[in-house]
PDB file of C-alpha atoms and ligand atoms in Angstrom:
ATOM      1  CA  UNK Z   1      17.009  54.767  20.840  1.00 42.00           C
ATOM      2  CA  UNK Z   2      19.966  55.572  18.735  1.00 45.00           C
ATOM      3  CA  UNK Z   3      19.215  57.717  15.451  1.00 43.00           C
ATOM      4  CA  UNK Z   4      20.797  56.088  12.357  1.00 40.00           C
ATOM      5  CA  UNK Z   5      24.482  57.556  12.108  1.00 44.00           C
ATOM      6  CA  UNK Z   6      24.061  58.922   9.098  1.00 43.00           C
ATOM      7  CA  UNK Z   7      21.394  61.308  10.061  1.00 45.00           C
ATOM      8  CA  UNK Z   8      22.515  65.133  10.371  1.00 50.00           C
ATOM      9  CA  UNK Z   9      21.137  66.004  13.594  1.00 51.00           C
ATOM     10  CA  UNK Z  10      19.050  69.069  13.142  1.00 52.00           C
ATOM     11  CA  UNK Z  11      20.531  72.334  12.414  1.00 55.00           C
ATOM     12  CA  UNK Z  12      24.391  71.021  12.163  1.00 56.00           C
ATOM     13  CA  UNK Z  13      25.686  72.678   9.251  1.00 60.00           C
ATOM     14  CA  UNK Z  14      27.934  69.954   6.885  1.00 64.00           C
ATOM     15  CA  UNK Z  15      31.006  72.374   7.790  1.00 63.00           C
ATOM     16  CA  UNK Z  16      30.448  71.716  11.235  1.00 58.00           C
ATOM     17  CA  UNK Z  17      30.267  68.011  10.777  1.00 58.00           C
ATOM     18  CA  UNK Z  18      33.548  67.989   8.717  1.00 62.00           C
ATOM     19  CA  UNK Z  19      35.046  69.898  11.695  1.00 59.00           C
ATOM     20  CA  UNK Z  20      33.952  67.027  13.858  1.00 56.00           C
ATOM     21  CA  UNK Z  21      35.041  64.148  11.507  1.00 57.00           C
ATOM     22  CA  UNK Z  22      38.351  65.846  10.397  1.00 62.00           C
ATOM     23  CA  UNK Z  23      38.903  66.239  14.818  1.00 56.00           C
ATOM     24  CA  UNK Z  24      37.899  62.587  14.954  1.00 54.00           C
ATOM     25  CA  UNK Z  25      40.532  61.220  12.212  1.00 57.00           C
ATOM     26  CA  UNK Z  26      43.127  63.253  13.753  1.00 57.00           C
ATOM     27  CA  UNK Z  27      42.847  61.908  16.777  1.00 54.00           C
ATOM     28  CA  UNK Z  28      42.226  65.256  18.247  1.00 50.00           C
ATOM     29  CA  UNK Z  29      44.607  66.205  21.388  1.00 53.00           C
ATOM     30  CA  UNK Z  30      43.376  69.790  21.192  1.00 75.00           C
ATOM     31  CA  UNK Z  31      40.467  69.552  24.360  1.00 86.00           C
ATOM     32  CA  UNK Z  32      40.328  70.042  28.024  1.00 90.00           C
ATOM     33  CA  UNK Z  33      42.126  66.550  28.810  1.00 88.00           C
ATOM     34  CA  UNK Z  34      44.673  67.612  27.296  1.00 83.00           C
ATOM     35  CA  UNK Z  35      44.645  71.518  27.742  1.00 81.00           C
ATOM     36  CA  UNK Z  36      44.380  71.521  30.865  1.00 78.00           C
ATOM     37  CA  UNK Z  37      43.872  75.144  31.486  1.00 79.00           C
ATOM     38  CA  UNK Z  38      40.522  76.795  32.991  1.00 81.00           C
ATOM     39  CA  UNK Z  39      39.276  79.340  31.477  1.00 77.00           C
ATOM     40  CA  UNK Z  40      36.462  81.711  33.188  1.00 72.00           C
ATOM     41  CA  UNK Z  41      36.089  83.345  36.656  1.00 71.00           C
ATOM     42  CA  UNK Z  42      37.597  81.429  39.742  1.00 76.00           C
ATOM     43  CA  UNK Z  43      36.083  83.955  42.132  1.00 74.00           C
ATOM     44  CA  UNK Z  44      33.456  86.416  41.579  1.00 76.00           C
ATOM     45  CA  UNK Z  45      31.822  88.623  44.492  1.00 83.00           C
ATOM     46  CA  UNK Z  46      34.029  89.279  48.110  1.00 85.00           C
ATOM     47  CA  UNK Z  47      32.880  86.736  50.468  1.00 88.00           C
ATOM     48  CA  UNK Z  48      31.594  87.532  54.237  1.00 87.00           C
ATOM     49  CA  UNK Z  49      33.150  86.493  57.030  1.00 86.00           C
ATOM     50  CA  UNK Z  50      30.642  83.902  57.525  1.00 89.00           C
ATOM     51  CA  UNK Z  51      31.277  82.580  53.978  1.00 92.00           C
ATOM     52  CA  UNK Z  52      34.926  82.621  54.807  1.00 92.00           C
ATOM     53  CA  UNK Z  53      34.725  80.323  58.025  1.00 92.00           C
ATOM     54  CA  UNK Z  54      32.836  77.788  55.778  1.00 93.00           C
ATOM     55  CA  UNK Z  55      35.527  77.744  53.619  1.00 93.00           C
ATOM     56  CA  UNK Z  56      37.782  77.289  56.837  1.00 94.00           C
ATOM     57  CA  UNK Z  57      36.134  74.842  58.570  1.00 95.00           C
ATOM     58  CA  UNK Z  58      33.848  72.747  56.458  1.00 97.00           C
ATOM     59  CA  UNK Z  59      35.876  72.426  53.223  1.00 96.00           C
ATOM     60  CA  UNK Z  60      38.607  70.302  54.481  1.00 96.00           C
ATOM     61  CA  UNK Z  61      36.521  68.170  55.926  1.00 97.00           C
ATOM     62  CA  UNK Z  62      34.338  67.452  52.875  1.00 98.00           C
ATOM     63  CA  UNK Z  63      37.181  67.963  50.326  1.00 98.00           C
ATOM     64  CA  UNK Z  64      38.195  64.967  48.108  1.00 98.00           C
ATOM     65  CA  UNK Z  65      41.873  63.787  49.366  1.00 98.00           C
ATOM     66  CA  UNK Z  66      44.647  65.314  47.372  1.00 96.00           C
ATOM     67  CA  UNK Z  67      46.341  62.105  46.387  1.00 96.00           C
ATOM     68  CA  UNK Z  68      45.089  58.362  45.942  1.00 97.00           C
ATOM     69  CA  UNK Z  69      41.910  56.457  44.222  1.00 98.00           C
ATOM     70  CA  UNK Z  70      38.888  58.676  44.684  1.00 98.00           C
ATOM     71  CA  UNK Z  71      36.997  55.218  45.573  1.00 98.00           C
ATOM     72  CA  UNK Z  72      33.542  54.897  47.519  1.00 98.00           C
ATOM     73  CA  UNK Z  73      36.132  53.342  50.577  1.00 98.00           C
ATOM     74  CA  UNK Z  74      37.987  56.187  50.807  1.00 98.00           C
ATOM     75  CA  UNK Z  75      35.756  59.256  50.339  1.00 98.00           C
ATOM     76  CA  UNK Z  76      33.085  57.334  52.495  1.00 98.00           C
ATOM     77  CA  UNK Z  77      34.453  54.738  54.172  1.00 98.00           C
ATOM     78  CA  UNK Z  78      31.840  51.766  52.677  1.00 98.00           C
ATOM     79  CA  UNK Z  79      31.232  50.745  49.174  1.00 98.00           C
ATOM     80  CA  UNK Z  80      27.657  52.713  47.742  1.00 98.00           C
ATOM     81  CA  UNK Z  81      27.123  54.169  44.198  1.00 98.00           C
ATOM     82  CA  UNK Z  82      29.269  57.042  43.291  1.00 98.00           C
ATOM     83  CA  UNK Z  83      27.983  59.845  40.954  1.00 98.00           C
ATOM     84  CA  UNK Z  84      30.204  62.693  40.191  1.00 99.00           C
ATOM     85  CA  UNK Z  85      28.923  66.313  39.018  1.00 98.00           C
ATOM     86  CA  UNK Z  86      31.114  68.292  36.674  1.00 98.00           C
ATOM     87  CA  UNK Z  87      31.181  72.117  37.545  1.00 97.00           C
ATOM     88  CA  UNK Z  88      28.520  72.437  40.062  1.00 97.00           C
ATOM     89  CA  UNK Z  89      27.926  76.129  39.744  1.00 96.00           C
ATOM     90  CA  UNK Z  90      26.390  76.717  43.003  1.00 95.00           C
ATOM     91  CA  UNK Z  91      25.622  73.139  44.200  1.00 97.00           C
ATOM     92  CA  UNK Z  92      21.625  73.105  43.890  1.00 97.00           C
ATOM     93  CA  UNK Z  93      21.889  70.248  41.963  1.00 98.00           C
ATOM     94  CA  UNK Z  94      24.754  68.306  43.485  1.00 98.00           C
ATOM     95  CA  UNK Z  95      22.715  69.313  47.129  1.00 98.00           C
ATOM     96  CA  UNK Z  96      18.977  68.143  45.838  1.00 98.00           C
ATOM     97  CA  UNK Z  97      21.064  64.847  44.557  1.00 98.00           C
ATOM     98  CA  UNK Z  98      22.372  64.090  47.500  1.00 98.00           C
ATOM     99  CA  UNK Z  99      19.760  64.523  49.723  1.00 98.00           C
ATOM    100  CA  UNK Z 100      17.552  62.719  47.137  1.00 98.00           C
ATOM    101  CA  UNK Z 101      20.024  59.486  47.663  1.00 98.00           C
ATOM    102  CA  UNK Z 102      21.399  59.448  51.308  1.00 98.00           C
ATOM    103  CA  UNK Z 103      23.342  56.089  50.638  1.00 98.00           C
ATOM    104  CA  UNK Z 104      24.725  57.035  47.245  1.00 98.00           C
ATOM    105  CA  UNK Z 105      28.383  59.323  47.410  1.00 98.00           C
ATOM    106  CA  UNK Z 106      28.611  62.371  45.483  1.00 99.00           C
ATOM    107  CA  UNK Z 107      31.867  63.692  44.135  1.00 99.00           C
ATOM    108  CA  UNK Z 108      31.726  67.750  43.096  1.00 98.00           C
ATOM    109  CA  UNK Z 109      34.034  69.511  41.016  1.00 98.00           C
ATOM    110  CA  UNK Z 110      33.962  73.243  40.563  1.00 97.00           C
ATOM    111  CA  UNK Z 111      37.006  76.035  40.117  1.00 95.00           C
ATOM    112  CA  UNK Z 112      34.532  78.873  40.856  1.00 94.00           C
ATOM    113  CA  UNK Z 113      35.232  79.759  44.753  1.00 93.00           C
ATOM    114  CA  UNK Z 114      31.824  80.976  45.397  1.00 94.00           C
ATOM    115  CA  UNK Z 115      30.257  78.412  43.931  1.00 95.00           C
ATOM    116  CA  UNK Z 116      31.881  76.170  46.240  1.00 96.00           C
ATOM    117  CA  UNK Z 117      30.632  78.528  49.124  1.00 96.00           C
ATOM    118  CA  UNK Z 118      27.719  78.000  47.676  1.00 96.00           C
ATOM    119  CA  UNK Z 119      27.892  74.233  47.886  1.00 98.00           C
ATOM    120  CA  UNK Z 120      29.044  74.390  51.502  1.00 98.00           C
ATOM    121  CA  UNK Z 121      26.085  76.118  52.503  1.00 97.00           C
ATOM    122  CA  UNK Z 122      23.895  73.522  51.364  1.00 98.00           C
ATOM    123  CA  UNK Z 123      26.237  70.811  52.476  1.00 98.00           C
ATOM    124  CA  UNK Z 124      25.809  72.828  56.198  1.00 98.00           C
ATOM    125  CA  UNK Z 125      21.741  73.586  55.989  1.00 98.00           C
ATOM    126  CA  UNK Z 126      20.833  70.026  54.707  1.00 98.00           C
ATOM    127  CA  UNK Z 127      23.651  67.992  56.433  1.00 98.00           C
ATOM    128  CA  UNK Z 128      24.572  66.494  53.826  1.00 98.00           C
ATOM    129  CA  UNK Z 129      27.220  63.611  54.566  1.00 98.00           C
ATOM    130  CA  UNK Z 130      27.171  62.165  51.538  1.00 98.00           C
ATOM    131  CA  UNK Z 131      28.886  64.891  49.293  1.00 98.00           C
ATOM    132  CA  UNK Z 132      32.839  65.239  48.711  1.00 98.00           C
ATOM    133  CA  UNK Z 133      33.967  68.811  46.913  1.00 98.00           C
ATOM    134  CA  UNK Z 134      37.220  69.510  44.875  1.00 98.00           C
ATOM    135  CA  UNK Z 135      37.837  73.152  44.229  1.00 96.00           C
ATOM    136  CA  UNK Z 136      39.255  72.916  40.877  1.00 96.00           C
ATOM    137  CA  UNK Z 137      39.445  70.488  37.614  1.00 96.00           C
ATOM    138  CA  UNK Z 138      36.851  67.849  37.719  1.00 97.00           C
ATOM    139  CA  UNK Z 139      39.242  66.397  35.324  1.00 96.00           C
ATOM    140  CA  UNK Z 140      42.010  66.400  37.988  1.00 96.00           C
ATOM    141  CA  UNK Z 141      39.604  64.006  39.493  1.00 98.00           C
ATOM    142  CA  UNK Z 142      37.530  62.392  37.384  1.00 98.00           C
ATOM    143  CA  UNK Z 143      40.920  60.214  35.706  1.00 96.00           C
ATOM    144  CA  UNK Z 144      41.649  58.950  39.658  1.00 98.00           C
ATOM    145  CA  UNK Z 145      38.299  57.467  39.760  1.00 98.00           C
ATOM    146  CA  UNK Z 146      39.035  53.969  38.750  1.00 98.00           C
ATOM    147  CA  UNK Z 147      37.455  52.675  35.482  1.00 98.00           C
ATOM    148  CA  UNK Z 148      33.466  51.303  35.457  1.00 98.00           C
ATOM    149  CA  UNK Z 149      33.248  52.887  39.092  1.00 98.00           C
ATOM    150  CA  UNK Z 150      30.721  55.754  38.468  1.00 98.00           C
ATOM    151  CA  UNK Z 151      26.861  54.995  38.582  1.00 98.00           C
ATOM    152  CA  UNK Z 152      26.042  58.668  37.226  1.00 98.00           C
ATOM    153  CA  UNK Z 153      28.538  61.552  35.587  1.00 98.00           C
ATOM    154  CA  UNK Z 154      26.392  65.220  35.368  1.00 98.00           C
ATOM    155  CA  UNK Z 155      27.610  67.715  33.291  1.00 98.00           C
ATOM    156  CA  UNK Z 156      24.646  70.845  33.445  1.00 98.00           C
ATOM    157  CA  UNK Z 157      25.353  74.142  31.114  1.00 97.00           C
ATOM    158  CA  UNK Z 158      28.769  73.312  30.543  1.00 97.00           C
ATOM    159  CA  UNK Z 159      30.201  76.654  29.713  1.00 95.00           C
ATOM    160  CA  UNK Z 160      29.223  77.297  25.805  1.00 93.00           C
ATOM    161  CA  UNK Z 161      32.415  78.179  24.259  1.00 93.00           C
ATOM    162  CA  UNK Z 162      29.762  79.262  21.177  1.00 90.00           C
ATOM    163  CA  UNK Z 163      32.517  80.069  18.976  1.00 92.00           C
ATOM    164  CA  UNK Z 164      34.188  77.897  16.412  1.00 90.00           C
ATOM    165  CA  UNK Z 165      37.300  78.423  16.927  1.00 90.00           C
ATOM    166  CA  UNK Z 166      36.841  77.958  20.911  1.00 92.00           C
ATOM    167  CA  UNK Z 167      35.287  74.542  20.258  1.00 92.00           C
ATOM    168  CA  UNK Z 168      38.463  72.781  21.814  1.00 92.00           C
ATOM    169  CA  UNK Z 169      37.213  74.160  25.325  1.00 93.00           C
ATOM    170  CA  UNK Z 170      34.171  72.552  25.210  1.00 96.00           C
ATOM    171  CA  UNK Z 171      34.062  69.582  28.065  1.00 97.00           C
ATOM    172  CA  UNK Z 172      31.441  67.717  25.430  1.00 97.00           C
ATOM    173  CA  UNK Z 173      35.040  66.511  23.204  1.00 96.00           C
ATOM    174  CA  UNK Z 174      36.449  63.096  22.556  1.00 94.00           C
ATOM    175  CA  UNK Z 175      39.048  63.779  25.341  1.00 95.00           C
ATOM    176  CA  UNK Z 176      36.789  64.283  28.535  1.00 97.00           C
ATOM    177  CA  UNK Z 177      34.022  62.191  26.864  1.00 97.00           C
ATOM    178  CA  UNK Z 178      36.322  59.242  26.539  1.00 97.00           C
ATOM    179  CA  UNK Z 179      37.269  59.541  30.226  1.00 97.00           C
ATOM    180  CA  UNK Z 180      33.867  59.938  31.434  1.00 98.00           C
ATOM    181  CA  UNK Z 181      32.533  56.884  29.438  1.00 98.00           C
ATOM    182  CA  UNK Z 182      35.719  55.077  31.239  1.00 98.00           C
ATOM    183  CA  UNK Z 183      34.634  56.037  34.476  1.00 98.00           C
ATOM    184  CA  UNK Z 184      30.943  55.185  34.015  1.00 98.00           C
ATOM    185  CA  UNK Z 185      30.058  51.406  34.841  1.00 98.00           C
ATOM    186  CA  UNK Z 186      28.037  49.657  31.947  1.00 98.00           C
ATOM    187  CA  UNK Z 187      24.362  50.767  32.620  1.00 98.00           C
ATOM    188  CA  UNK Z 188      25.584  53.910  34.427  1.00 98.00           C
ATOM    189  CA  UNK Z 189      24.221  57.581  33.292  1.00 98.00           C
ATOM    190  CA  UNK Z 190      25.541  60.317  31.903  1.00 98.00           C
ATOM    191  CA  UNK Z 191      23.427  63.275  31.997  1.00 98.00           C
ATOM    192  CA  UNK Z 192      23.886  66.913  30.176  1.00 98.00           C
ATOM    193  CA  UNK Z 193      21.903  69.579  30.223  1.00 98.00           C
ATOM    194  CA  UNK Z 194      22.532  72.846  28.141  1.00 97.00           C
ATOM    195  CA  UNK Z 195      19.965  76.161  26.935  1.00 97.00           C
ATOM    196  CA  UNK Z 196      22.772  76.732  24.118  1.00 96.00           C
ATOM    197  CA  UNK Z 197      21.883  75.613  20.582  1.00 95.00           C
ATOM    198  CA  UNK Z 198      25.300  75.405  19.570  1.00 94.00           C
ATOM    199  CA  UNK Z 199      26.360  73.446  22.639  1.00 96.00           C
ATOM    200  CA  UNK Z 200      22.997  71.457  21.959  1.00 96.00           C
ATOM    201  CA  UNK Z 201      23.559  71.205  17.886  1.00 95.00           C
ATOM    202  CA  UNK Z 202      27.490  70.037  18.797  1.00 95.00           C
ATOM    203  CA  UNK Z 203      26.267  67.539  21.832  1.00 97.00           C
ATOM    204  CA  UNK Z 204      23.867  65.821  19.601  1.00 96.00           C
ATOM    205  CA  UNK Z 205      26.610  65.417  17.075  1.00 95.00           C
ATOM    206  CA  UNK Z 206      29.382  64.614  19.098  1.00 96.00           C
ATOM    207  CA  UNK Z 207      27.614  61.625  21.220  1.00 97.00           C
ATOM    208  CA  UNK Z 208      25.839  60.514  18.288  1.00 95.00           C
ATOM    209  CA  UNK Z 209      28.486  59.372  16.827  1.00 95.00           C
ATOM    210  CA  UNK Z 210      29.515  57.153  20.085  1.00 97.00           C
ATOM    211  CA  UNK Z 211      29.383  53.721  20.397  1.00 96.00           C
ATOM    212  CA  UNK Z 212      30.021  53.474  24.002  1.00 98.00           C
ATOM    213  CA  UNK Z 213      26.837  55.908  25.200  1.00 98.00           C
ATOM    214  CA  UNK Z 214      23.031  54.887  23.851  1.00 98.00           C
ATOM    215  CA  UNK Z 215      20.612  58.135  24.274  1.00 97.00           C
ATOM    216  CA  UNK Z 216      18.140  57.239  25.954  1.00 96.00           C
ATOM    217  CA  UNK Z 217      15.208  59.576  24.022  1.00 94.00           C
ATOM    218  CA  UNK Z 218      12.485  57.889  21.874  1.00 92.00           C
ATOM    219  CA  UNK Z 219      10.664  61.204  21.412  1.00 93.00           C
ATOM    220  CA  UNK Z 220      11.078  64.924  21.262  1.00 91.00           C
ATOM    221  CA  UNK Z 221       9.745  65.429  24.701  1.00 92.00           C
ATOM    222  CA  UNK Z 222      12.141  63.348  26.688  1.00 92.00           C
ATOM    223  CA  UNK Z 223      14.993  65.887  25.904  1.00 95.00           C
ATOM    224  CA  UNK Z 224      12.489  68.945  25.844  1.00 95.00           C
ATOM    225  CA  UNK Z 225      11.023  68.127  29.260  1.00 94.00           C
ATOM    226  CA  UNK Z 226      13.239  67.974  32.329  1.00 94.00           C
ATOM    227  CA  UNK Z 227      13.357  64.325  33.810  1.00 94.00           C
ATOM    228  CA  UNK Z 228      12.220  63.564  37.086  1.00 93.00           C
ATOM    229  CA  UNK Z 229      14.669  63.564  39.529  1.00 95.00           C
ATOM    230  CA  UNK Z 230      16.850  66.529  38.080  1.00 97.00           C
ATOM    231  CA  UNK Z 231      16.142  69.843  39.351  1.00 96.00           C
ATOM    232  CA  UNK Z 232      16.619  73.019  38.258  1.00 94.00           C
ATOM    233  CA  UNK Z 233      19.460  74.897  38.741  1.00 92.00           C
ATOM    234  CA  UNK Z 234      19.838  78.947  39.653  1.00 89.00           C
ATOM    235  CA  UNK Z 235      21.797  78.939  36.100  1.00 93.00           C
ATOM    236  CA  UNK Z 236      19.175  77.205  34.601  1.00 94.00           C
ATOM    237  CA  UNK Z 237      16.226  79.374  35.974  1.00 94.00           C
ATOM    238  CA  UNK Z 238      18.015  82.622  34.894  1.00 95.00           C
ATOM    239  CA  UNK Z 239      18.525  81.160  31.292  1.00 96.00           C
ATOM    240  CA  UNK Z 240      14.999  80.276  31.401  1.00 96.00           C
ATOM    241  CA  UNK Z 241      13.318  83.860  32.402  1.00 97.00           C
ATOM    242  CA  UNK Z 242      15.969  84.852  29.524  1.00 97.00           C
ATOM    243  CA  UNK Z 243      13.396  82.956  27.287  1.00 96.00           C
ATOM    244  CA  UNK Z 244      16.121  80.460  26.165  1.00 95.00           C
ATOM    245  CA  UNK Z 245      14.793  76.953  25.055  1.00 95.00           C
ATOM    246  CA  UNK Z 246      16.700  73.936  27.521  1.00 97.00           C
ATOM    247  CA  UNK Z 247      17.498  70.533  26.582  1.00 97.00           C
ATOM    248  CA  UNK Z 248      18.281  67.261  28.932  1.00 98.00           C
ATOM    249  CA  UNK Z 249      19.734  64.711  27.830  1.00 98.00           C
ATOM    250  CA  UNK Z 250      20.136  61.581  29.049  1.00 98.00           C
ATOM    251  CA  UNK Z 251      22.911  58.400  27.874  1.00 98.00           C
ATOM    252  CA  UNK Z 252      23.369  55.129  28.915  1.00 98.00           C
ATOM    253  CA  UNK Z 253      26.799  53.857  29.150  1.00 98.00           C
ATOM    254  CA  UNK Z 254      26.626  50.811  26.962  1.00 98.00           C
TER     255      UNK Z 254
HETATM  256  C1  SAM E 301      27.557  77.846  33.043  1.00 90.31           C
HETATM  257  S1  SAM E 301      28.127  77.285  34.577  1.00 90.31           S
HETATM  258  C2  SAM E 301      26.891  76.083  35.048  1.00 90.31           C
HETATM  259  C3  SAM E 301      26.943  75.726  36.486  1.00 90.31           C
HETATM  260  C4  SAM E 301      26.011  74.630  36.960  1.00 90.31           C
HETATM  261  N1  SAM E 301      26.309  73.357  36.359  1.00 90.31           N
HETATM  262  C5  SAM E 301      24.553  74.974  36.764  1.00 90.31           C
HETATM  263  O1  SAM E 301      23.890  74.359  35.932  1.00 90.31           O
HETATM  264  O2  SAM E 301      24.092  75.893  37.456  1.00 90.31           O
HETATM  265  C6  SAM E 301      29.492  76.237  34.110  1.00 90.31           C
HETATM  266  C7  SAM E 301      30.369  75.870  35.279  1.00 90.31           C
HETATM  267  O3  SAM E 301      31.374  74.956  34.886  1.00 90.31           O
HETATM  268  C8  SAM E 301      32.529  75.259  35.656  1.00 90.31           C
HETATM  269  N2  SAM E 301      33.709  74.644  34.998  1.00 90.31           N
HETATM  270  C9  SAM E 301      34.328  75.039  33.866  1.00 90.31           C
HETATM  271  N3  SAM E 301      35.370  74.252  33.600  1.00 90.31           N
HETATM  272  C10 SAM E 301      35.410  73.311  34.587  1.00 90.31           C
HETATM  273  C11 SAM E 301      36.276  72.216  34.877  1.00 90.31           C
HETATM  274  N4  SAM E 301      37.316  71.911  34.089  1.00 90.31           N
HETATM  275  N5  SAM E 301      36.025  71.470  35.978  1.00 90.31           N
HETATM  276  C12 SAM E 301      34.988  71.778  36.783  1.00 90.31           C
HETATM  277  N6  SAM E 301      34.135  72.802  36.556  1.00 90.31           N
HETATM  278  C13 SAM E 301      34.347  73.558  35.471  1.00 90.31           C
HETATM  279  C14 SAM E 301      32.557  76.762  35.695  1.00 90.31           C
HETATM  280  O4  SAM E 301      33.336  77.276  36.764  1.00 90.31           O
HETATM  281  C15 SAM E 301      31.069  77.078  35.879  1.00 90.31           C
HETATM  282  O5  SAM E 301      30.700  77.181  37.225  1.00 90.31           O
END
C-alpha cells in the first residue's frame, strides 16, 4: 500500500523534504553512482593464518568474474533466480539466504576484508554453492547485471551517513536506487533494513516518492516486526542490545 504522496512521512522536517525535491529537480549526480569512492574501513582486525588461506583458496573460486555479464549462466552455469546483497557485513544474512534457497544464486558485495572472511567461513561450514562474493563496490557489479534480471536486491544497515551534509553517501539516493530498480525484474524485492531514524526518516521519503517500487506495508507492524525469512544480522543484534528501534522494509518492483 502506497501512502498518498503528499503525506510527510513522520518526523521529516519540510527542510529536509526541500533538500530531497531541490536533489530531485536537479537531477542530482552528487551519490555513490556517481562518486564512486568508499568511504569506511576496508580491513579492520589482523587476520590468522587460517583466515588468510580462506582468502587464498576459497575466494577465487567463489569470486564474481572480473569482466562480462554477471548472469545466472555464468556465475552458476544454469538459469535460477538471482538475488544480490549490498554490503554483507559479515555474511549471516547472505549465508542463512542461501542456504534457505539452494537453487536460487546469490551475488555478495562487500569492501570490508574481514567481512568477506567472514562470508567465506560460512560459505566453507555450510557449503554453500550457491553464493558468488566481490570484494569491493556492489555498484561495480550491480550495473553488469543485465536489466529485470534480479529476483531480490538487500541492502541491511546501509552505513548512516547521519549528517546532512554527508547525505550524498547514502546508497538509499536516486543514483543507486535507479540502478537497483533497473536490475530488479517486475515483481522482484527490494529489501532494506536500518536501526537509524535518519536513514529510516530519509528511506521513507526517498522511496515514497518512487513510482517504480510499491511498499509493501499496510500496517505499522509489517516494518516494526522483522519478516519471516530475514534473519538477524551480528550488526543488527549489537544495535539492538544498544536499545535502538529497527525497521524492515520491504518494496515491490512495480
Ligand atoms: C553498517 S554495515 C552493515 C553490514 C551488514 N549489512 C549487516 O547488516 O550486518 C554497512 C556495510 O556496508 C558496506 N558498504 C559500504 N559501501 C559499500 C559499497 N559501495 N558496496 C558494498 N558494500 C558497501 C560497508 O563496508 C559495511 O560493511
Amino acid at each position: 500500500m502506497q501512502p498518498p504522496r503528499h503525506v510527510r512521512p513522520p518526523g521529516v522536517s519540510r527542510r529536509l523534504l526541500a533538500v530531497g525535491r531541490a536533489q530531485t529537480r536537479r537531477g542530482e549526480v552528487n551519490d555513490p553512482t556517481t562518486i564512486r569512492r568508499l568511504y569506511g574501513r576496508r580491513s579492520g582486525h589482523k587476520l590468522r593464518g587460517g583466515q588468510e588461506a580462506l582468502l587464498e583458496r576459497l575466494l577465487p573460486a567463489v569470486s564474481v568474474p572480473e569482466e562480462g555479464a554477471v548472469t545466472s549462466e555464468a556465475l552458476f552455469g544454469d538459469s535460477r533466480p538471482l538475488h544480490f546483497e549490498i554490503g554483507f557485513g559479515s555474511g549471516e544474512h547472505l549465508a542463512y539466504r542461501a542456504d534457505l534457497l539452494p537453487d536460487h544464486g546469490f551475488i555478495g558485495a562487500e569492501p570490508f576484508l574481514n567481512g568477506v572472511v567472514g562470508a567465506l567461513q560460512h560459505v566453507r561450514d555450510r557449503r554453500l554453492a550457491n553464493v558468488r562474493l566481490h570484494m569491493g563496490d556492489a555498484l561495480d557489479v550491480l550495473e553488469r547485471v543485465p536489466d529485470g534480471a534480479l529476483t531480490m536486491v538487500y541492502l541491511l544497515h546501509p552505513d548512516p551517513w547521519p549528517k546532512a551534509r554527508h547525505a550524498k553517501r547514502r546508497m538509499v539516493n536516486p543514483g543507486p536506487l535507479d540502478l537497483i530498480a533497473a536490475k530488479l525484474r517486475p515483481g522482484g524485492e527490494f529489501r532494506l533494513g536500518t536501526d537509524d531514524p535518519t536513514y529510516c526518516r530519509w528511506s521513507m521519503m526517498v522511496m515514497n516518492g518512487r513510482r517504480d517500487f510499491e511498499w509493501l506495508a499496510e500496517s505499522a507492524k509489517d516494518f516494526l516486526t522483522r519478516p519471516g525469512g530475514w534473519p538477524e544480522t551480528r550488526y543488527e543484534a549489537k544495535a539492538r542490545r544498544k536499545g535502538h528501534e529497527v525497521w524492515y522494509f520491504r518494496y515491490r518492483r512495480v
